[in-house]
Structures are given as structure tokens and as C-alpha cells.
Short mmCIF file of C-alpha atoms and ligand atoms in Angstrom, two decimals:
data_model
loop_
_atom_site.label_atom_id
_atom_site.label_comp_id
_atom_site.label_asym_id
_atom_site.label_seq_id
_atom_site.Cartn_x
_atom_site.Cartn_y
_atom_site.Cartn_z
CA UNK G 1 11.12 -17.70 15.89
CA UNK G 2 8.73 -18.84 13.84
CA UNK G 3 6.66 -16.42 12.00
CA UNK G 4 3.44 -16.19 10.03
CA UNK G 5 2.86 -13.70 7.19
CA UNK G 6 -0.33 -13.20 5.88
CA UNK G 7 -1.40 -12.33 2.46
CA UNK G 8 -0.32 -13.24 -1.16
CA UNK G 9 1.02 -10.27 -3.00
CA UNK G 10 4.23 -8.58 -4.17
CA UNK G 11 4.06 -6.90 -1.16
CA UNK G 12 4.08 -10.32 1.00
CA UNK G 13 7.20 -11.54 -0.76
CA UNK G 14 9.06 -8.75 -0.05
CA UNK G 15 7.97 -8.66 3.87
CA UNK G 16 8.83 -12.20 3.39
CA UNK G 17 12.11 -11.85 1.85
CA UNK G 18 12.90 -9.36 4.75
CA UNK G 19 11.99 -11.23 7.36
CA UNK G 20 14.12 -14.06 6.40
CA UNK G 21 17.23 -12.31 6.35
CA UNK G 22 16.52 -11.99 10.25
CA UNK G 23 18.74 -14.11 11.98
CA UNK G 24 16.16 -14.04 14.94
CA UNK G 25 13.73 -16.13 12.17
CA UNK G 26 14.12 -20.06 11.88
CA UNK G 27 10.63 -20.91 10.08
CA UNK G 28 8.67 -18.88 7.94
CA UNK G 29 4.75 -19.29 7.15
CA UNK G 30 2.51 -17.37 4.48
CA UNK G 31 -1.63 -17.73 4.20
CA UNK G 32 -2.18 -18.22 1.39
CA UNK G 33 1.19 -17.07 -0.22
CA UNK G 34 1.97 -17.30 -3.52
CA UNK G 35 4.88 -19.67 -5.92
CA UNK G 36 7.40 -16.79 -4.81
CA UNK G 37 7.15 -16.95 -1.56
CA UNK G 38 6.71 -20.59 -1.45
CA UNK G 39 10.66 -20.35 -2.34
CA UNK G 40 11.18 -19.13 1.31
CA UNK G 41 7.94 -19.74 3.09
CA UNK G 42 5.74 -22.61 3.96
CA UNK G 43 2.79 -21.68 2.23
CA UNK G 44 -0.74 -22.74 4.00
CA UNK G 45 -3.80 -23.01 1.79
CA UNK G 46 -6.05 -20.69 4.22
CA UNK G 47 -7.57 -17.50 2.89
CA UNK G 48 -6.41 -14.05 4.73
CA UNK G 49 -10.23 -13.75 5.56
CA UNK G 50 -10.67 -16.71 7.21
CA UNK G 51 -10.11 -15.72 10.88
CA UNK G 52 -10.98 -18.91 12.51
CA UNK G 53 -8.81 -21.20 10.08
CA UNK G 54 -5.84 -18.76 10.73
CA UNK G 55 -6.14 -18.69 14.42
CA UNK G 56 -6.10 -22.36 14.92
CA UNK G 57 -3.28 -23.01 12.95
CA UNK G 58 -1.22 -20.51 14.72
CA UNK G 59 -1.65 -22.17 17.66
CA UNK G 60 -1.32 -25.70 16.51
CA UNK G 61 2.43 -24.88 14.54
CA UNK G 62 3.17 -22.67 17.40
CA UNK G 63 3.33 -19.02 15.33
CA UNK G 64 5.54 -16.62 17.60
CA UNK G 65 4.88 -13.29 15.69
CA UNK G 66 2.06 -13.21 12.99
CA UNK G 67 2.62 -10.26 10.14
CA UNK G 68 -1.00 -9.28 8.40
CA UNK G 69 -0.23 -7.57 5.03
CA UNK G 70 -3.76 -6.48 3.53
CA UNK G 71 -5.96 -4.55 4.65
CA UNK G 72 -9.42 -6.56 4.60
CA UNK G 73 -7.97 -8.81 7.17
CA UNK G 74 -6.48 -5.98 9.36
CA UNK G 75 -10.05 -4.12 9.06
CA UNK G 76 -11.78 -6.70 9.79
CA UNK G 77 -10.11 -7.57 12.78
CA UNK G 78 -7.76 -10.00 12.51
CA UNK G 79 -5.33 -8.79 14.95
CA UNK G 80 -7.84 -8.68 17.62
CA UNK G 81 -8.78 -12.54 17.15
CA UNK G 82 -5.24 -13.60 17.25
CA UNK G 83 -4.35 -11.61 20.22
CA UNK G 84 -7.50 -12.76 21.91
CA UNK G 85 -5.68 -16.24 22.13
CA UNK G 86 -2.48 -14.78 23.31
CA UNK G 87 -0.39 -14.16 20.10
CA UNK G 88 2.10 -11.15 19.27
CA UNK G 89 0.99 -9.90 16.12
CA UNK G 90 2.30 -7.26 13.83
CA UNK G 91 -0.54 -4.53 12.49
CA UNK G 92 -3.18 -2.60 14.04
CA UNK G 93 -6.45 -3.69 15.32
CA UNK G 94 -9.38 -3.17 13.88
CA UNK G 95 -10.64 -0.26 15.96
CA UNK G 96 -7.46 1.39 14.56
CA UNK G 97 -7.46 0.05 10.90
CA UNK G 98 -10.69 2.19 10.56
CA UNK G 99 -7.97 5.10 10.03
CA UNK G 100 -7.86 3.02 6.18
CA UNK G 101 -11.33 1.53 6.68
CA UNK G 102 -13.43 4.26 6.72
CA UNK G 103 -12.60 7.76 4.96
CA UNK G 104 -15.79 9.79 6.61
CA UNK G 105 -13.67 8.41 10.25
CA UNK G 106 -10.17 9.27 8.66
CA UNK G 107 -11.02 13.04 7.60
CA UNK G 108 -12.88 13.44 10.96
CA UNK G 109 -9.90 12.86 12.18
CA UNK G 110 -7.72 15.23 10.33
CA UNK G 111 -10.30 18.31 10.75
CA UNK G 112 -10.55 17.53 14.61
CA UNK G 113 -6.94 17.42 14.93
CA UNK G 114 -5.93 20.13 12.17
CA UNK G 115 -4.24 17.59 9.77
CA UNK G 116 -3.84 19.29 6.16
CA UNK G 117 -5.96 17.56 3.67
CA UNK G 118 -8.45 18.65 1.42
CA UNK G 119 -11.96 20.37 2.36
CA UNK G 120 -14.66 17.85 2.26
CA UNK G 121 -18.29 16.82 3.78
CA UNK G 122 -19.50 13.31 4.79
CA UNK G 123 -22.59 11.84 3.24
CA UNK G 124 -24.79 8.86 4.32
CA UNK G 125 -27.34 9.48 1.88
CA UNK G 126 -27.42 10.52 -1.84
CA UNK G 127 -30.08 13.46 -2.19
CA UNK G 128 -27.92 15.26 0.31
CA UNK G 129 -25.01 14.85 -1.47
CA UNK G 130 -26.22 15.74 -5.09
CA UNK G 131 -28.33 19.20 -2.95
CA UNK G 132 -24.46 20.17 -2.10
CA UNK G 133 -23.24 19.13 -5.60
CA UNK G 134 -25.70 21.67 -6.91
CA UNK G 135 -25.41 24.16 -4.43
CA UNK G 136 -21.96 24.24 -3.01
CA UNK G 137 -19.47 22.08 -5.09
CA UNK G 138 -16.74 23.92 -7.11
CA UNK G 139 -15.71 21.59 -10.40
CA UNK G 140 -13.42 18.95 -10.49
CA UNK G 141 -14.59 17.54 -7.36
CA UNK G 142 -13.52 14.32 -5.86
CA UNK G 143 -16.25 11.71 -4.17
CA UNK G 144 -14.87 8.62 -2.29
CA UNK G 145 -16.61 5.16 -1.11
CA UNK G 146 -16.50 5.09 2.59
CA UNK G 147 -15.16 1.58 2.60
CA UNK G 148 -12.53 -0.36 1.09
CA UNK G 149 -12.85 -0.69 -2.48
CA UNK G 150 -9.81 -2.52 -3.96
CA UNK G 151 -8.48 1.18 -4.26
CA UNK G 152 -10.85 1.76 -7.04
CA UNK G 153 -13.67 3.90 -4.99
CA UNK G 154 -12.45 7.05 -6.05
CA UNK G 155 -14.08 9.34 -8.94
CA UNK G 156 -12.85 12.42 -10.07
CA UNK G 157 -15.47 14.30 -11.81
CA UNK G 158 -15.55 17.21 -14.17
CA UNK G 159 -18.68 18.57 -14.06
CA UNK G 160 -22.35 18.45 -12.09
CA UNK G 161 -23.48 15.81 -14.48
CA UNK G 162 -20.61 13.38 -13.73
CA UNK G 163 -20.71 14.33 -10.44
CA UNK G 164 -24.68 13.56 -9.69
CA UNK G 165 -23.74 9.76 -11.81
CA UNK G 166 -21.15 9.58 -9.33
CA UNK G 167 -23.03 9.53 -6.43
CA UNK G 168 -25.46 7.19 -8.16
CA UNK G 169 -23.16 4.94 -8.77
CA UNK G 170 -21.43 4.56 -5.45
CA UNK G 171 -24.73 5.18 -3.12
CA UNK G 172 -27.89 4.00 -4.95
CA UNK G 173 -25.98 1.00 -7.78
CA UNK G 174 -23.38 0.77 -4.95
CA UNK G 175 -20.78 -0.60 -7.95
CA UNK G 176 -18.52 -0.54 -4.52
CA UNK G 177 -20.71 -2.59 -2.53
CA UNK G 178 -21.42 -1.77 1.20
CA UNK G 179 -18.43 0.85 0.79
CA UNK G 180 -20.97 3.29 -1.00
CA UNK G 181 -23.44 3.03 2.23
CA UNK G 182 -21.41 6.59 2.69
CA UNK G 183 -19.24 8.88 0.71
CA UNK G 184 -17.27 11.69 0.81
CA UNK G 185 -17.17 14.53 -1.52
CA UNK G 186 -14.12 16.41 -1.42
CA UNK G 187 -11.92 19.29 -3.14
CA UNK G 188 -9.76 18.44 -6.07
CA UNK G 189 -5.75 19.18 -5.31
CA UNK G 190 -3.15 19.02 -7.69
CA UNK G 191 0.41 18.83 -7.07
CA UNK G 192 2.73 15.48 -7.29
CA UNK G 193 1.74 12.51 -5.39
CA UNK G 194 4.04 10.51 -2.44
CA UNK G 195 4.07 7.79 -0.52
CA UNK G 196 5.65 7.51 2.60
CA UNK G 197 5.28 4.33 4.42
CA UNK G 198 5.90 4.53 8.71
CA UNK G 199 6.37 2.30 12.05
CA UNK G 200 4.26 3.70 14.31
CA UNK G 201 4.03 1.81 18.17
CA UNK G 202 0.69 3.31 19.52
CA UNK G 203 2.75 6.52 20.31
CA UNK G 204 5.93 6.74 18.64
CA UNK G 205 6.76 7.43 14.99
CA UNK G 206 9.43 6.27 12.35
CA UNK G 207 8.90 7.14 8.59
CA UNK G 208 10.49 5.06 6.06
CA UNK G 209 12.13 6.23 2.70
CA UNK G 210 9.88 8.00 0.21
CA UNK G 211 8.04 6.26 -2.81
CA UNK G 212 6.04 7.47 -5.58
CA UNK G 213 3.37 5.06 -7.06
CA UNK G 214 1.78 4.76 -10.63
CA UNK G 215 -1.67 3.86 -10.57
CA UNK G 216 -2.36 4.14 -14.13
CA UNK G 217 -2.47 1.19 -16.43
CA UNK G 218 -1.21 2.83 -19.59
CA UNK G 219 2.55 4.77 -20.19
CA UNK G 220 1.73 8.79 -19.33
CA UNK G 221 -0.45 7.78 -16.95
CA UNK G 222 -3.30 6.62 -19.19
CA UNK G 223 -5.88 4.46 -18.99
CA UNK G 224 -8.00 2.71 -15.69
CA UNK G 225 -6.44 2.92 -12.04
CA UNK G 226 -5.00 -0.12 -11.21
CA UNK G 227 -3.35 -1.22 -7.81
CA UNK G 228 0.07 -0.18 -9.47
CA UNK G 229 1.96 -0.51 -11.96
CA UNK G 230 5.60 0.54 -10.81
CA UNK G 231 6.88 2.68 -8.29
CA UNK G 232 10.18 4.35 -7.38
CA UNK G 233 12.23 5.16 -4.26
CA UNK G 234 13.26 7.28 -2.72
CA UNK G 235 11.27 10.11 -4.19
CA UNK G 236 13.41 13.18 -5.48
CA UNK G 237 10.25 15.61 -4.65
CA UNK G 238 9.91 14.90 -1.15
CA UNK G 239 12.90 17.42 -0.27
CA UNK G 240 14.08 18.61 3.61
CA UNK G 241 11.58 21.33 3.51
CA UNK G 242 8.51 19.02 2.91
CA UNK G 243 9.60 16.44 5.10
CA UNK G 244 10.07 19.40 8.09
CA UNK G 245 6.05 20.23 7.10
CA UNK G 246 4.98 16.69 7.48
CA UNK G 247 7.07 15.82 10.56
CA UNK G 248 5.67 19.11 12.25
CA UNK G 249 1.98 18.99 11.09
CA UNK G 250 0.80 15.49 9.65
CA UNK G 251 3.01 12.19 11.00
CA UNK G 252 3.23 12.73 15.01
CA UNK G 253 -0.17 14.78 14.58
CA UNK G 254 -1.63 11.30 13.32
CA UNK G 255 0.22 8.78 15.99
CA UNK G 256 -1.37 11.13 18.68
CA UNK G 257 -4.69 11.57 16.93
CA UNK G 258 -5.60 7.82 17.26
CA UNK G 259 -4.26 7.75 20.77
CA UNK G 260 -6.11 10.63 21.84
CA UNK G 261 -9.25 8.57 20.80
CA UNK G 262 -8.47 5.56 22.14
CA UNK G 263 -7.65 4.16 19.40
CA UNK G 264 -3.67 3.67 19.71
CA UNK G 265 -2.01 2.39 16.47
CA UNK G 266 0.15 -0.35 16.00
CA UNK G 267 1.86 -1.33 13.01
CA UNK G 268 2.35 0.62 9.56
CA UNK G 269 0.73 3.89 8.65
CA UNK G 270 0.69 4.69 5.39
CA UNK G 271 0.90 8.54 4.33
CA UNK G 272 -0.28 9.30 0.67
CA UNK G 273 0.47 13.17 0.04
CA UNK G 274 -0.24 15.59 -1.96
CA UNK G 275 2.20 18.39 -2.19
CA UNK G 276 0.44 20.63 -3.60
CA UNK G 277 0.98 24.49 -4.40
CA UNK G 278 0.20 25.45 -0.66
CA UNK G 279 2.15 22.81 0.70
CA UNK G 280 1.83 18.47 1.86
CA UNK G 281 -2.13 17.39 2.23
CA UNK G 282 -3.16 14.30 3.35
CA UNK G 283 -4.56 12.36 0.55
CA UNK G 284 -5.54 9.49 2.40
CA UNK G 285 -4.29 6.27 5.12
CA UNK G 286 -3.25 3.12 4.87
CA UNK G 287 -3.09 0.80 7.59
CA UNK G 288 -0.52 -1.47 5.90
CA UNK G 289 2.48 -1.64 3.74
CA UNK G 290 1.90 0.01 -0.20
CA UNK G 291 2.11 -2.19 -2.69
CA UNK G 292 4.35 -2.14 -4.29
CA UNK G 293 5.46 0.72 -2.50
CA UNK G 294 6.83 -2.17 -0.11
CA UNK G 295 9.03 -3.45 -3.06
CA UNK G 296 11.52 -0.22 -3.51
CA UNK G 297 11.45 0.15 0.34
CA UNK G 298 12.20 -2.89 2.34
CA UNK G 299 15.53 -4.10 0.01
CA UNK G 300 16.70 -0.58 1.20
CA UNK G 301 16.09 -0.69 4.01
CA UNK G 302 19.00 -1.75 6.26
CA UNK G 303 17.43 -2.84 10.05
CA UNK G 304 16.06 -5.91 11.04
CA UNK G 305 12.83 -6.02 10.00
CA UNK G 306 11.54 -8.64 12.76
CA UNK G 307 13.61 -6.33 15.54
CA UNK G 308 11.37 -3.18 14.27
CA UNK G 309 8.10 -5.04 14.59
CA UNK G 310 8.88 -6.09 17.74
CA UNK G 311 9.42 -2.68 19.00
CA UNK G 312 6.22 -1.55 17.95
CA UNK G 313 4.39 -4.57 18.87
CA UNK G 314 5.95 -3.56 22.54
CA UNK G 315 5.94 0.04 22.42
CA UNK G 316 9.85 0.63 22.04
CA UNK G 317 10.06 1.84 19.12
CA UNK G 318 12.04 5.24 20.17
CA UNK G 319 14.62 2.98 20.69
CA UNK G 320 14.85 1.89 17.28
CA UNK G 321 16.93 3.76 15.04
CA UNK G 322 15.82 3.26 11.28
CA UNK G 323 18.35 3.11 8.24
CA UNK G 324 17.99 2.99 4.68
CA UNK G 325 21.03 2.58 2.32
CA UNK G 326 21.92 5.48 0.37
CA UNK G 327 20.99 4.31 -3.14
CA UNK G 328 17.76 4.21 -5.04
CA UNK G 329 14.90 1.49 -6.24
CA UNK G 330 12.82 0.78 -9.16
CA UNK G 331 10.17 -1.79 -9.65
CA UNK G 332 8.16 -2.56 -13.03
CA UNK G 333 5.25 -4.33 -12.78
CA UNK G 334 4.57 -7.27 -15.14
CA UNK G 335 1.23 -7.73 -15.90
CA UNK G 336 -1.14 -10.06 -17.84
CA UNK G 337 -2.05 -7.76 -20.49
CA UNK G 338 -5.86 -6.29 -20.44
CA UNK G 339 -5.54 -5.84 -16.66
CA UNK G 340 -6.97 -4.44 -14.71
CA UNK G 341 -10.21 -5.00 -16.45
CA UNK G 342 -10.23 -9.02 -18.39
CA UNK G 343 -7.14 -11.33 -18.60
CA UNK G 344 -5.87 -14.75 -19.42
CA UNK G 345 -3.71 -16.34 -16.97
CA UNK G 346 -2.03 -20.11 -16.89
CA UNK G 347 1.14 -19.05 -18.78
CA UNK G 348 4.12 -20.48 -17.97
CA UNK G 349 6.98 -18.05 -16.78
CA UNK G 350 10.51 -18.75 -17.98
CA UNK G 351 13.80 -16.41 -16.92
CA UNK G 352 13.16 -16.22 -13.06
CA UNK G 353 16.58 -18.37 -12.21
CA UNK G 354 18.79 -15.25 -13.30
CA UNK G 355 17.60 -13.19 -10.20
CA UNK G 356 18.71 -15.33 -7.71
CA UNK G 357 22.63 -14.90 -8.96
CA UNK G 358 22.49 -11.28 -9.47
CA UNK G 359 22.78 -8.93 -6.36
CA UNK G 360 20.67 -5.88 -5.72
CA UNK G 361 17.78 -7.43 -8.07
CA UNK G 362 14.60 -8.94 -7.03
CA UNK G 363 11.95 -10.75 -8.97
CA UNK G 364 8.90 -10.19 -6.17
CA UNK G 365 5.54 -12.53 -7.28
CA UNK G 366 2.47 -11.02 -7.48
CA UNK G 367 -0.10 -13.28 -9.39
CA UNK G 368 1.49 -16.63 -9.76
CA UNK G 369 0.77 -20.55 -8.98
CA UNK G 370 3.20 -23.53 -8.97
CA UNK G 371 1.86 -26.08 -11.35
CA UNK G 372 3.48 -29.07 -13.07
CA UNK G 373 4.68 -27.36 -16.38
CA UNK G 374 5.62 -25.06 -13.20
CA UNK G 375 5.48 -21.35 -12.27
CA UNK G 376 2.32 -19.80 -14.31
CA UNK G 377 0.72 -16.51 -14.42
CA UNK G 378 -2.14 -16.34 -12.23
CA UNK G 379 -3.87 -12.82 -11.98
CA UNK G 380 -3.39 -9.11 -13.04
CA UNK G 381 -0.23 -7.93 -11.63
CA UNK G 382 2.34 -11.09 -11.66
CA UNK G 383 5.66 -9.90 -10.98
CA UNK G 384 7.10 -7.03 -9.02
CA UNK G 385 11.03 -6.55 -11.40
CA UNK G 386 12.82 -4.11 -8.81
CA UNK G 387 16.79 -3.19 -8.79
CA UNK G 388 18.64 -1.08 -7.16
CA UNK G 389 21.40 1.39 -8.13
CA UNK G 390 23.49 4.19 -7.27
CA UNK G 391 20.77 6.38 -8.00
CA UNK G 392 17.14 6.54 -9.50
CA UNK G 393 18.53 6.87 -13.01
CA UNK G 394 20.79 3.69 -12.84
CA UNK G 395 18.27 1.54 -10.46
CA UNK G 396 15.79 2.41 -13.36
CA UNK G 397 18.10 1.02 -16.50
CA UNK G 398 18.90 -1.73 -14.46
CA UNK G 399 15.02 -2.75 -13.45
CA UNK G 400 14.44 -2.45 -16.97
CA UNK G 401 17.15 -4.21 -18.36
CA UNK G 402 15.95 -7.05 -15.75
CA UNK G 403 12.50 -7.28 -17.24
CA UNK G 404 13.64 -8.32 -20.54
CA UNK G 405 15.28 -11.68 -18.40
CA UNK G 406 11.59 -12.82 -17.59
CA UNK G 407 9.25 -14.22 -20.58
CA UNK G 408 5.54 -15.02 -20.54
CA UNK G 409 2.66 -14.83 -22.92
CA UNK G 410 0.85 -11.28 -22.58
CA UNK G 411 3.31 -10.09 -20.70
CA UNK G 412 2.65 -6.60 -20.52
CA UNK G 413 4.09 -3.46 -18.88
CA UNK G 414 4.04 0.57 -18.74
CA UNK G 415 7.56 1.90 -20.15
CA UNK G 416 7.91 5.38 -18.32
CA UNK G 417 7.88 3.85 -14.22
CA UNK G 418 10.23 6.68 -12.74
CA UNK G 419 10.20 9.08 -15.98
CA UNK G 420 9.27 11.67 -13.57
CA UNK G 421 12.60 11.75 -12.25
CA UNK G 422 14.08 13.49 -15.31
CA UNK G 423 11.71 16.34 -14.21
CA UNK G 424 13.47 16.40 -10.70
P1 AMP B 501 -7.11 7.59 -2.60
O1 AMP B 501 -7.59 6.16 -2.63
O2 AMP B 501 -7.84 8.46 -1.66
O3 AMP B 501 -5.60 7.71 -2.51
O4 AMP B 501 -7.40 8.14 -4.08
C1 AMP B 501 -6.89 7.49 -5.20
C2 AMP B 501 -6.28 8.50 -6.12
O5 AMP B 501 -7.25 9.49 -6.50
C3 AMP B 501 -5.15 9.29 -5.49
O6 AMP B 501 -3.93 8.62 -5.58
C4 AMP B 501 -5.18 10.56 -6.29
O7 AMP B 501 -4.50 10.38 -7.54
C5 AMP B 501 -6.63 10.77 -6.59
N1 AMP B 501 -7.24 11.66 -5.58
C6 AMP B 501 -7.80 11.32 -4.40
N2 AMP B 501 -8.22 12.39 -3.72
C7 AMP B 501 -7.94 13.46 -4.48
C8 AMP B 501 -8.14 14.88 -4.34
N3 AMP B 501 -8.74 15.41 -3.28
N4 AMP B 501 -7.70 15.68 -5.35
C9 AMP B 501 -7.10 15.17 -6.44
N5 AMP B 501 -6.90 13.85 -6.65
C10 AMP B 501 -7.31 13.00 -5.68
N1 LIG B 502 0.14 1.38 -3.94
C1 LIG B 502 -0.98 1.91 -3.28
C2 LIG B 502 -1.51 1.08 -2.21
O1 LIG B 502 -0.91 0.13 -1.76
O2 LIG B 502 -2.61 1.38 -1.75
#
């Protein structure tokens, strides 16, 4: 087969580095890719936005299975352009990426269907929302862009005042663009956070080992949200008894949700939770793989990958019977320090040579560019350092130990990824 990946993150070199243990996979492609994935990929210079450019080079080198990673392309309909000229591709299409495209559509969803998540109203215009921040809202109180907004769309505000800026600044400055044309405002939760990443075929369901983000910049989860800085897996919080309460009330509940409304979903879903106090809320969708969520998950898990998206391309995925090796992950995020907000990049990155002798450690790229002084940082995140181990406390000392083998100028990364686990 030969296969096309698209995007250019972490989370692409790890789909990549998955798909090419297939044995079913003889040539892989990646738009745009990055210098990692360039190791085991052919990459194409074509931006994941630029539909036409994509579609006739899949036909022209003969793509068998496309993979779209992010989810602009997927929301904007990718899938549905390559299908339209007879490809198998893996990911939903866009009348089903709306589940991550829009959040009005996505709690909609979860109230008509009785999916726990928190209580909320839809907005499309701002002096409604600040008469129900006056009259209604109970403080902290959450309001969320609509629309994709690099993950960023989300303010949690203290007070009325904050609150009424809030809605300024996503519906009248719209700082988030055309994602602020509505908003949600919804009820603050507490409780730890969890990812849990799934297959879904249009009506059947697998769910994927559990991961737990950090979307902070700074150590004690400090500083500006960022698209994350470390994650671990699997996660020592999600127990039997919460994954019983998601299986009966939130993952199946979702598969048949979109169904129900014609619009079946193919490809990864992508649960964040709350578990709260009074049990697992949704906290939002993904259509897509986490990243780097994807980077703890895929090296454990132990199917192929390729045989997996097939099923759910053809709606066989009940037949599939997914396995993850008993051991743990870790991934640090190096990053070109001042990110998320202003950075340097251009630095040449020395040390990468050691992870391709050393099983059960992977050095995923992020932000990086093949030059002539070779490799060099290029953007916020660069490098995804993940190892595995027995369990979280060794595949953490061992991901950190591995981050000391990679040099750059302004490197910079948080020290505590996984520190929760001494809490578990
Ligand atoms: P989202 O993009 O919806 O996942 O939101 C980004 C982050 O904001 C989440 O990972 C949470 O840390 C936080 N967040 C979102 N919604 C809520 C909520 N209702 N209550 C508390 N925190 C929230
Ligand atoms: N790591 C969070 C995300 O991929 O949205």
C-alpha cells in the first residue's frame, strides 16, 4: 500500500512511525511533514489546507489510504473531496468533524442525547450573552469560541467584569476570528482532566489507553495554555469504575448520537473528561488524534495500525480487537523557549542519533526543518522525548533522562510532566 499522511506535527510522526511498522505499507507520504518524518516518509511540499493540491497528487502517485491528522483539514472537508474522486481515507467528514468544529453543535448534541457535560447556553450575539452573565451566571464561568481556535478559545473567568471582557473579546474584537461569530457560556467543573482517544466506524466503538495532557506552559501548571507540553499514559485516575460510567453513558452514547443525525462518524473521537466530584463530564471532542496525546498512545499500542483504519474506514471494526502493552509512556515536550507567545527558531539540533539505537524511546518532531547545517528548530513545540517503562514512574525517569541526549539553543521544557502520578 501506499499511504498518505497528512499534517506536520508530533502527532504525524508518530501515526507515521506506526504506520510503517505495518507490513501491509510499502511507501509512505506526508503533506507537508516535517525533518522527522522525512526519515520515514516522502515528504510533499503541499499545505494540509490545500484541498485541490492534495487531491491531485493522490491520484497522480496512486495514494491507497490517505490519513488526515489536524483538524482544520478534517473540518473543512477534506475527506469529502478525496472520497469524491474515489479514495479510502482515514477520518471523518466534515458533516461529522463539526462534533470538534463547532461547540454550540457538540453540546446540542450531548443535552439531546443526555451526554454528561457541563450546563451551558449558546450565544450568537453578545448583548444576550452579557444579559445572562448579569442575570443568570454563577462565578467562575467558562465561555468558549464556537470554532476552532488553535485550542486557545477558551476563557475561564472569575468574576462579571472578566466575564462581560470575555465576551467582548471573542464576539465584538473576535481575537478568535470567525470562531467568536458564536460562543458558549458554560459552568465551571473541577476535578482531574483525561484524555481518551477512540476508533469509532460510523457505529462501532474502541477506546484506546488513557492519557492525561498538560496544557500549561510553566512547571505547576503556570503560565499561558499552550497545545501541550507533555503528557502521560495510561492515566492512573481513569480507574474500572470510571471507565464502566463512560462506556455506559458517554462513548457508545456519542457513536450513536452522530448516527442518529445522520451524521455517522468515521475515524478518531477524541474524549476530554472531566471527572469531577459527581462523576466523568464531557469536556469537549476532538475529531482527531491528541497531540501529543498520540505520542504515549500509539508506541503502546500493539495492533496494526493500518488494519484498524481499515476496519473503520469499512465498518468492521467489531471485529477488531484492540491491545495495548502493559507498561506505561511519558513524553516531554521540547520547546523554543518564550512559546507559546514569541520565539527564535533556526537552531541547530544535535543528540537525535542516540534514539534510533535505544529501544522503547522515541524522539517524535514537532517544529523542525532540514537545512544544510541540518536539522533546526523551527516553531514552538519541536520535539515530542517519549519512553516507555514498566510503569509511569520508570517511563518518566527514563523520558527525562532522554531529554538531556538532545541539545539546542533555548531549549526549554516544564520539569513536573507526570508529577501527578505521585498523587495516584
Ligand atoms: P476545551 O478546549 O473545551 O478542552 O477547553 C480547554 C481547557 O479549558 C480544558 O482542558 C479545561 O482545562 C478548561 N475547561 C474547559 N471547559 C471547562 C469547564 N466547563 N470547567 C472547567 N474548566 C474547563
Ligand atoms: N492535546 C490536546 C489536543 O490535541 O487537543
Amino acid at each position: 500500500m501506499k499511504v498518505l499522511i497528512v499534517g506536520s506535527g508530533g502527532r504525524e510522526h508518530a501515526i507515521a512511525a506506526s504506520v510503517a511498522k505495518s507490513p501491509k505499507v510499502d511507501k509512505i507520504y506526508c503533506a507537508p511533514g516535517n525533518a522527522g518524518i522525512g526519515q520515514l516518509a516522502e515528504c510533499v511540499p503541499i499545505g494540509a489546507m490545500e484541498f485541490d493540491k492534495l487531491a491531485a497528487f493522490a491520484k497522480e502517485a496512486e495514494i491507497d489510504f490517505t490519513i488526515v491528522g489536524m483538524d482544520d483539514p478534517l473540518v473543512g472537508g477534506l475527506v469529502d473531496v478525496l472520497e469524491a474522486q474515489g479514495m479510502r481515507v482515514f477520518g471523518p467528514r466534515k458533516n461529522a468533524a463539526i462534533l470538534e468544529g463547532s461547540k454550540a453543535f457538540s453540546k446540542d448534541l450531548m443535552k439531546k442525547y443526555n451526554i454528561p457535560t457541563a450546563a451551558y447556553e449558546n450565544f450568537d450575539n453578545a448583548e444576550d450573552a452579557i444579559q445572562y452573565l448579569e442575570e443568570k451566571a454563577s462565578y467562575p464561568i467558562v465561555l468558549k469560541a464556537d470554532g476552532l481556535a488553535l485550542g486557545k478559545g477558551v476563557l475561564i473567568c472569575n468574576t462579571l467584569e472578566e466575564a462581560k471582557e470575555g465576551v467582548k473579546e471573542i464576539m465584538l474584537d473576535k481575537h478568535f476570528g470567525s470562531a467568536g461569530n458564536r460562543m458558549v457560556i458554560e459552568e465551571f467543573m473541577t476535578g482531574r482532566e483525561v484524555s481518551v482517544l477512540s476508533f469509532v466506524d460510523g457505529k462501532h466503538i474502541r477506546i484506546m489507553t488513557s492519557a492525561q495532557d498538560h496544557k500549561r506552559a510553566k512547571d505547576g501548571d503556570q503560565g499561558l495554555n499552550t497545545g501541550g507540553m507533555g503528557t502521560f499514559s495510561p492515566s492512573p485516575f481513569y480507574t474500572e469504575e470510571v471507565d464502566a460510567f463512560c462506556q455506559k453513558y458517554i462513548y457508545q452514547a456519542t457513536v450513536d448520537a452522530m448516527a442518529a443525525e445522520g451524521r455517522p462518524f468515521k475515524g478518531v473521537i477524541f474524549f476530554g473528561l472531566m471527572l469531577t466530584p459527581n462523576g466523568p463530564r464531557v469536556l469537549e471532542y476532538n475529531a482527531r488524534f491528541g497531540d501529543p496525546e498520540t505520542q504515549v498512545v500509539l508506541p503502546r499500542m500493539k495492533n496494526d495500525i493500518i488494519e484498524v483504519m481499515e476496519a473503520c474506514v469499512d465498518g468492521n471494526l467489531d471485529k477488531i480487537d484492540l491491545q495495548f502493552e502493559d507498561n506505561a509512556a511519558v513524553c516531554v515536550v521540547l520547546a523554543s523557549d518564550g512559546y507559546p507567545v514569541a520565539y527564535e527558531k533556526g537552531f541547530v539540533i544535535k543528540g537525535m542519533e542516540r534514539f534510533e539505537q535505544e529501544e522503547g524511546y522515541y524522539c517524535f518532531h514537532a517544529g523542525t526543518k532540514l537545512t544544510e547545517e541540518g536539522i533546526v528548530t523551527n516553531g514552538g513545540r519541536v520535539l515530542g522525548i517519549t519512553a516507555k517503562g514498566a510503569n509511569l514512574k520508570e517511563a518518566r525517569a527514563n523520558a527525562y533522562a532522554a531529554t538531556e541526549w538532545v541539545s539546542f539553543d533555548n531549549k526549554y521544557m516544564r520539569h513536573d510532566i507526570g508529577k501527578a502520578i505521585d498523587e495516584a
